[in-house]
mmCIF file of C-alpha atoms in Angstrom:
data_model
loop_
_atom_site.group_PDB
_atom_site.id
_atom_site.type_symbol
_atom_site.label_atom_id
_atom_site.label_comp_id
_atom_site.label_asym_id
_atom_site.label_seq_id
_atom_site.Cartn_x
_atom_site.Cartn_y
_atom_site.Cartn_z
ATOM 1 C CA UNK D 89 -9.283 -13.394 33.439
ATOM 2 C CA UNK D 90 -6.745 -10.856 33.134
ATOM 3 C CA UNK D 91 -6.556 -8.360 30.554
ATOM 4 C CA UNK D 92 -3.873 -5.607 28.933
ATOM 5 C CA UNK D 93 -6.237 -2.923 30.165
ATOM 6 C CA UNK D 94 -4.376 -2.533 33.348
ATOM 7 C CA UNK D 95 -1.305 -2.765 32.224
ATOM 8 C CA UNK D 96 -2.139 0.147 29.220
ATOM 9 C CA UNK D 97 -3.041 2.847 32.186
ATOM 10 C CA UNK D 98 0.186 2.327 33.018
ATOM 11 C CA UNK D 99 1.955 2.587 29.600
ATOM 12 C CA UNK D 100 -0.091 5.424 29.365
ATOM 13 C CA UNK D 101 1.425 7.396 31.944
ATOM 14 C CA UNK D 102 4.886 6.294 31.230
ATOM 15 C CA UNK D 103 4.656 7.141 27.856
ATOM 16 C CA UNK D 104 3.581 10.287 28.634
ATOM 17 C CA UNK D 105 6.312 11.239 31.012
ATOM 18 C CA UNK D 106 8.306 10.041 28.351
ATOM 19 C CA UNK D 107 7.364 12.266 25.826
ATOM 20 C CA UNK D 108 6.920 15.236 28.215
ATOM 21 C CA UNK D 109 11.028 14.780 29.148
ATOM 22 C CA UNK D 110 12.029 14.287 25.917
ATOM 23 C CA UNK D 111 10.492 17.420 24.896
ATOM 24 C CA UNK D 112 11.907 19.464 27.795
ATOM 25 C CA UNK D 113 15.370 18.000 26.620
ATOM 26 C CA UNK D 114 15.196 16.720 23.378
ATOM 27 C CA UNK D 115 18.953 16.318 23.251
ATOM 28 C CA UNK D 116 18.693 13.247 25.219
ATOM 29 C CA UNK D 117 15.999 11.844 23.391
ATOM 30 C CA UNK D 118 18.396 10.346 21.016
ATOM 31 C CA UNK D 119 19.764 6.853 22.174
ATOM 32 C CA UNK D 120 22.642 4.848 21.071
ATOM 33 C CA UNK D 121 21.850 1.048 20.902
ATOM 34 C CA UNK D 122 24.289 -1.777 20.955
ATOM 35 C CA UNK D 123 24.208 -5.427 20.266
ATOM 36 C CA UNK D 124 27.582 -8.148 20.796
ATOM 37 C CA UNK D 125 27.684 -11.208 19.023
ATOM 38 C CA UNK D 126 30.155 -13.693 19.612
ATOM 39 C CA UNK D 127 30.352 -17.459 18.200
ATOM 40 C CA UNK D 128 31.373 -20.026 21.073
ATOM 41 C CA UNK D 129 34.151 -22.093 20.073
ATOM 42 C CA UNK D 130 33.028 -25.599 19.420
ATOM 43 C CA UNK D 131 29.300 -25.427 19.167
ATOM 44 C CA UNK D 132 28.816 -22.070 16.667
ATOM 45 C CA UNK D 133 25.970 -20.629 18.833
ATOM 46 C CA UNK D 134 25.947 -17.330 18.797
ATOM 47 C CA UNK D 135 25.808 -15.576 21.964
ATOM 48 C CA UNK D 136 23.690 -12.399 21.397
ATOM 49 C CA UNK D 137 24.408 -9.824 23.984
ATOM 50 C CA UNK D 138 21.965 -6.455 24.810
ATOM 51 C CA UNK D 139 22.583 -4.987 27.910
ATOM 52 C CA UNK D 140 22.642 -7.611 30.861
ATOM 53 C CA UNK D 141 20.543 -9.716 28.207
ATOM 54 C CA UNK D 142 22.080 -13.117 26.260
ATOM 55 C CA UNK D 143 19.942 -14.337 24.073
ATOM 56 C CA UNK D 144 20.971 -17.764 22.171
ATOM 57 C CA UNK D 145 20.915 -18.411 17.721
ATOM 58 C CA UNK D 146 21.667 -21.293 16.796
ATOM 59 C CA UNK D 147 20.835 -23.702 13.566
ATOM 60 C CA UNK D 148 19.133 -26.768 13.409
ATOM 61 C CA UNK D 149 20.783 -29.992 12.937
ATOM 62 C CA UNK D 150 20.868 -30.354 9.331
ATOM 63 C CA UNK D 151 23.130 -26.985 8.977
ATOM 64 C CA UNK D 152 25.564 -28.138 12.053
ATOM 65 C CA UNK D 153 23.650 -26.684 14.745
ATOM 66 C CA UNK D 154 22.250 -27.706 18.218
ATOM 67 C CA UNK D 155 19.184 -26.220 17.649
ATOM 68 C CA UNK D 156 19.802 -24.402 20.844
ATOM 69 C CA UNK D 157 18.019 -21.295 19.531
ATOM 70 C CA UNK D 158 16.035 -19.762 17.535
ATOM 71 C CA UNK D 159 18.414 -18.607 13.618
ATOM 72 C CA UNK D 160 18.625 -14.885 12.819
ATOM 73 C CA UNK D 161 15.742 -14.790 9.950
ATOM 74 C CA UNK D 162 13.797 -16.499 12.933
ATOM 75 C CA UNK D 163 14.919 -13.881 15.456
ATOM 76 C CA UNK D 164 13.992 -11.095 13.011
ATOM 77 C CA UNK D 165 10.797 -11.963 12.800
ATOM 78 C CA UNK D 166 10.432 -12.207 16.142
ATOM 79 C CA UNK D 167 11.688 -8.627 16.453
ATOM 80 C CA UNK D 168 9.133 -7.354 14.173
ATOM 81 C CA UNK D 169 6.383 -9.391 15.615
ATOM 82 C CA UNK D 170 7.530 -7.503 19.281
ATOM 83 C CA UNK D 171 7.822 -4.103 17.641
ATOM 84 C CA UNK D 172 4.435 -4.433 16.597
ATOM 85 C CA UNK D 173 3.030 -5.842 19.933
ATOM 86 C CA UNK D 174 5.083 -3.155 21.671
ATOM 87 C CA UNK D 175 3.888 -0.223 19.319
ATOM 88 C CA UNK D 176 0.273 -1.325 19.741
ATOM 89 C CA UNK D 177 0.566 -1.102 23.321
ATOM 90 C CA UNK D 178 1.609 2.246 22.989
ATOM 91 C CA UNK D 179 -1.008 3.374 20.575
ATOM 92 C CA UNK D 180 -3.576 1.547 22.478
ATOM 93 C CA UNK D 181 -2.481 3.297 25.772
ATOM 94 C CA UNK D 182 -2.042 6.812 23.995
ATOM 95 C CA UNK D 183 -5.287 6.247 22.840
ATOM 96 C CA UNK D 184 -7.368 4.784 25.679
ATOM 97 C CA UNK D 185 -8.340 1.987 23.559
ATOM 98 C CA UNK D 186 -9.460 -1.071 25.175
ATOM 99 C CA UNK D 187 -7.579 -4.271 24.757
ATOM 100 C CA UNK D 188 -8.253 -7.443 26.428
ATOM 101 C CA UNK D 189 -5.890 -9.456 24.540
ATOM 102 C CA UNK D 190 -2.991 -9.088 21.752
ATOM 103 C CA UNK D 191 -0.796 -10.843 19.791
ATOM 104 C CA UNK D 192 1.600 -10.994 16.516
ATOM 105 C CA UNK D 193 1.769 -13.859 14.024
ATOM 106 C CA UNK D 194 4.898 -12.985 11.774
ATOM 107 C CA UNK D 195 5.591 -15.018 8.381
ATOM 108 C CA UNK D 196 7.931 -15.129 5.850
ATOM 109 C CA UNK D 197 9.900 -17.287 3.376
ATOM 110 C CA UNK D 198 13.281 -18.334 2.831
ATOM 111 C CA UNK D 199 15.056 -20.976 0.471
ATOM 112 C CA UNK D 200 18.308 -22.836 1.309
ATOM 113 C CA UNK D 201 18.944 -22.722 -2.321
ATOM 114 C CA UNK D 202 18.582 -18.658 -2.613
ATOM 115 C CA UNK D 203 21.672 -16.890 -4.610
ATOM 116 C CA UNK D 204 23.135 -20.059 -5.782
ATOM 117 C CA UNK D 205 23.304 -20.689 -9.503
ATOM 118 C CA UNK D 206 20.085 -21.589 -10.897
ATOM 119 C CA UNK D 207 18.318 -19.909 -7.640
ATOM 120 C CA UNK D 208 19.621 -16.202 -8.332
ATOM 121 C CA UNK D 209 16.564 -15.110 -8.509
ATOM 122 C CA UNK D 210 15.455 -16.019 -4.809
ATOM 123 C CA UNK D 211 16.259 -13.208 -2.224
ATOM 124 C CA UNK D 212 18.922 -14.579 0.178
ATOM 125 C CA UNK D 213 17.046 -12.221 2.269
ATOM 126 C CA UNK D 214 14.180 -13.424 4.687
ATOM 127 C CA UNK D 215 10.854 -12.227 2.028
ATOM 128 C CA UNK D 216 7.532 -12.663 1.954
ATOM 129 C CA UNK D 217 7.129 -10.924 5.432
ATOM 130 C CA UNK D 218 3.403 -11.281 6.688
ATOM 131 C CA UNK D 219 2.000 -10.347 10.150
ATOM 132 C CA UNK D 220 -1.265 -11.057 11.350
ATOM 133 C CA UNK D 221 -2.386 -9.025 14.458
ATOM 134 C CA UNK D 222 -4.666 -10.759 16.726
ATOM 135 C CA UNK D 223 -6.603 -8.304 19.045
ATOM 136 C CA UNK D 224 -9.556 -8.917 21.764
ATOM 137 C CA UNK D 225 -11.304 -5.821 22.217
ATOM 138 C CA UNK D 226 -14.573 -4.306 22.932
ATOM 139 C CA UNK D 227 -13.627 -1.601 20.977
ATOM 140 C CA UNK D 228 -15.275 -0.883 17.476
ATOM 141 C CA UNK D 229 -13.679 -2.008 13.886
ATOM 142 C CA UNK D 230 -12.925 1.537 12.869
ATOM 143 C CA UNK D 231 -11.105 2.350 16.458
ATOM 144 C CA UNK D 232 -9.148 -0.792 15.956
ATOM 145 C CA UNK D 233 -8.848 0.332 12.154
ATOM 146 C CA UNK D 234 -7.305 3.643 13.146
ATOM 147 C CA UNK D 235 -4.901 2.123 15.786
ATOM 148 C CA UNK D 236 -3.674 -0.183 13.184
ATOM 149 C CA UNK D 237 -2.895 2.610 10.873
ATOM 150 C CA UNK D 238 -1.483 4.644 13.920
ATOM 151 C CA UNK D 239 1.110 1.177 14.926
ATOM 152 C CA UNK D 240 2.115 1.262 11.309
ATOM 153 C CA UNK D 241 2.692 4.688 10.547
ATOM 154 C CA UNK D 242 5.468 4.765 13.497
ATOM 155 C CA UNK D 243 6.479 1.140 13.954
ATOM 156 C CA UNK D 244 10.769 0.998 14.014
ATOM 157 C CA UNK D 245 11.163 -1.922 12.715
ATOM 158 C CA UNK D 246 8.282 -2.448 10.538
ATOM 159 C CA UNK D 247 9.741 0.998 8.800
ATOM 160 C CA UNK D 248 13.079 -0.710 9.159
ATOM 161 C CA UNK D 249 11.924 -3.172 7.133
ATOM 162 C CA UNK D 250 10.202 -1.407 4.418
ATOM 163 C CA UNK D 251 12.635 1.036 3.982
ATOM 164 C CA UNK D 252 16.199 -0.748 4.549
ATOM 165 C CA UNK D 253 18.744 1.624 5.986
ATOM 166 C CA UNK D 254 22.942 0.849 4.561
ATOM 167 C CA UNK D 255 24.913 -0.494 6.433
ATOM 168 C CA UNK D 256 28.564 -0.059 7.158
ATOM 169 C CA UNK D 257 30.791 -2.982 8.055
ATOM 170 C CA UNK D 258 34.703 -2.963 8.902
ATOM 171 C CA UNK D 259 37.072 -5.553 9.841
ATOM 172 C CA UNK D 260 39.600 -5.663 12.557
ATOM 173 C CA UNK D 261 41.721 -8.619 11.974
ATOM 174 C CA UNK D 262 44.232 -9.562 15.304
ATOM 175 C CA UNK D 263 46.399 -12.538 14.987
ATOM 176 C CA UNK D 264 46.211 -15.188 17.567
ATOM 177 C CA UNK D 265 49.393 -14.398 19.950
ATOM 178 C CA UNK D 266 50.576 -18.205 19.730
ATOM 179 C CA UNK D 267 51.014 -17.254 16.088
ATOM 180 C CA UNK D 268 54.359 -18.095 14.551
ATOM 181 C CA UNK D 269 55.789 -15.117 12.389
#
């Protein structure tokens, strides 16, 4: 059976040549990241764009969807759950700690009835936000104790989460050019 240990030596090494450049040049450590979303006509799905990725969100049924895809509360816990994976991996690498298999349960709540009168008092928001990290390992339960600390301390999107950041919206509003004036 395979494990992650192979696959940490090399996380290991790229994480430290990471490190090592940004520290050489630590004004291009900084990265600007970008996400398109655009709604097809018809159908509603959104069509998530990251790079040369598309990823699908749709609703189910019951709120006019396809259930072609996964909704955004879904997809943001899916995020978290592969921040956390991802961080681990790193920590685990950095570390040298042994892991023969991991994975990320992520929870939460959310009520179709949140915000409206008579349910103002239910975040809108998904809430509730559990994770439960399965891990393999030889290692002991205080190594595995301190690289749990270590994931948390400098997870992105865990701290994303726990400490919510503003955000800044504007509109840009084009009429249709078959519009009559």
């Amino acid at each position: 059976m395979s494990t992650l240990n192979e696959f940490l030596v090399q996380k290991r090494e790229a994480s430290l040549q990471r490190n090592e450049q940004a520290l050489k040049q630590p004004e291009t450590a900084r990265q600007a990241i970008k996400a398109n979303v655009r709604a097809a006509g018809r159908s509603g799905v959104r069509e998530i764009r990251i790079r040369d990725f598309q990823i699908i969100s749709d609703s189910p049924p019951d709120f006019a969807g396809y259930n072609l895809g996964p909704t955004s509360p879904e997809l943001q816990l899916g995020v978290l759950g592969s921040c956390l994976t991802h961080i681990t991996l790193i920590q685990a690498a950095e570390r040298g700690v042994s892991l023969d298999s991991l994975e990320v349960e992520v929870t939460g709540e959310q009520h179709a009835l949140a915000g409206q009168p008579g349910f103002e008092h239910i975040p809108i928001y998904p809430h509730n936000i559990r994770y439960k990290l399965h891990i393999v390992s030889s290692e002991s339960e205080q190594t595995i104790a301190e690289l749990h600390e270590a994931v948390e301390r400098v997870c992105p999107i865990f701290h994303l989460l726990e400490n919510p950041q503003d955000v800044e919206g504007v509109v840009i509003h084009t009429a249709p050019e078959n519009a009559q004036s």
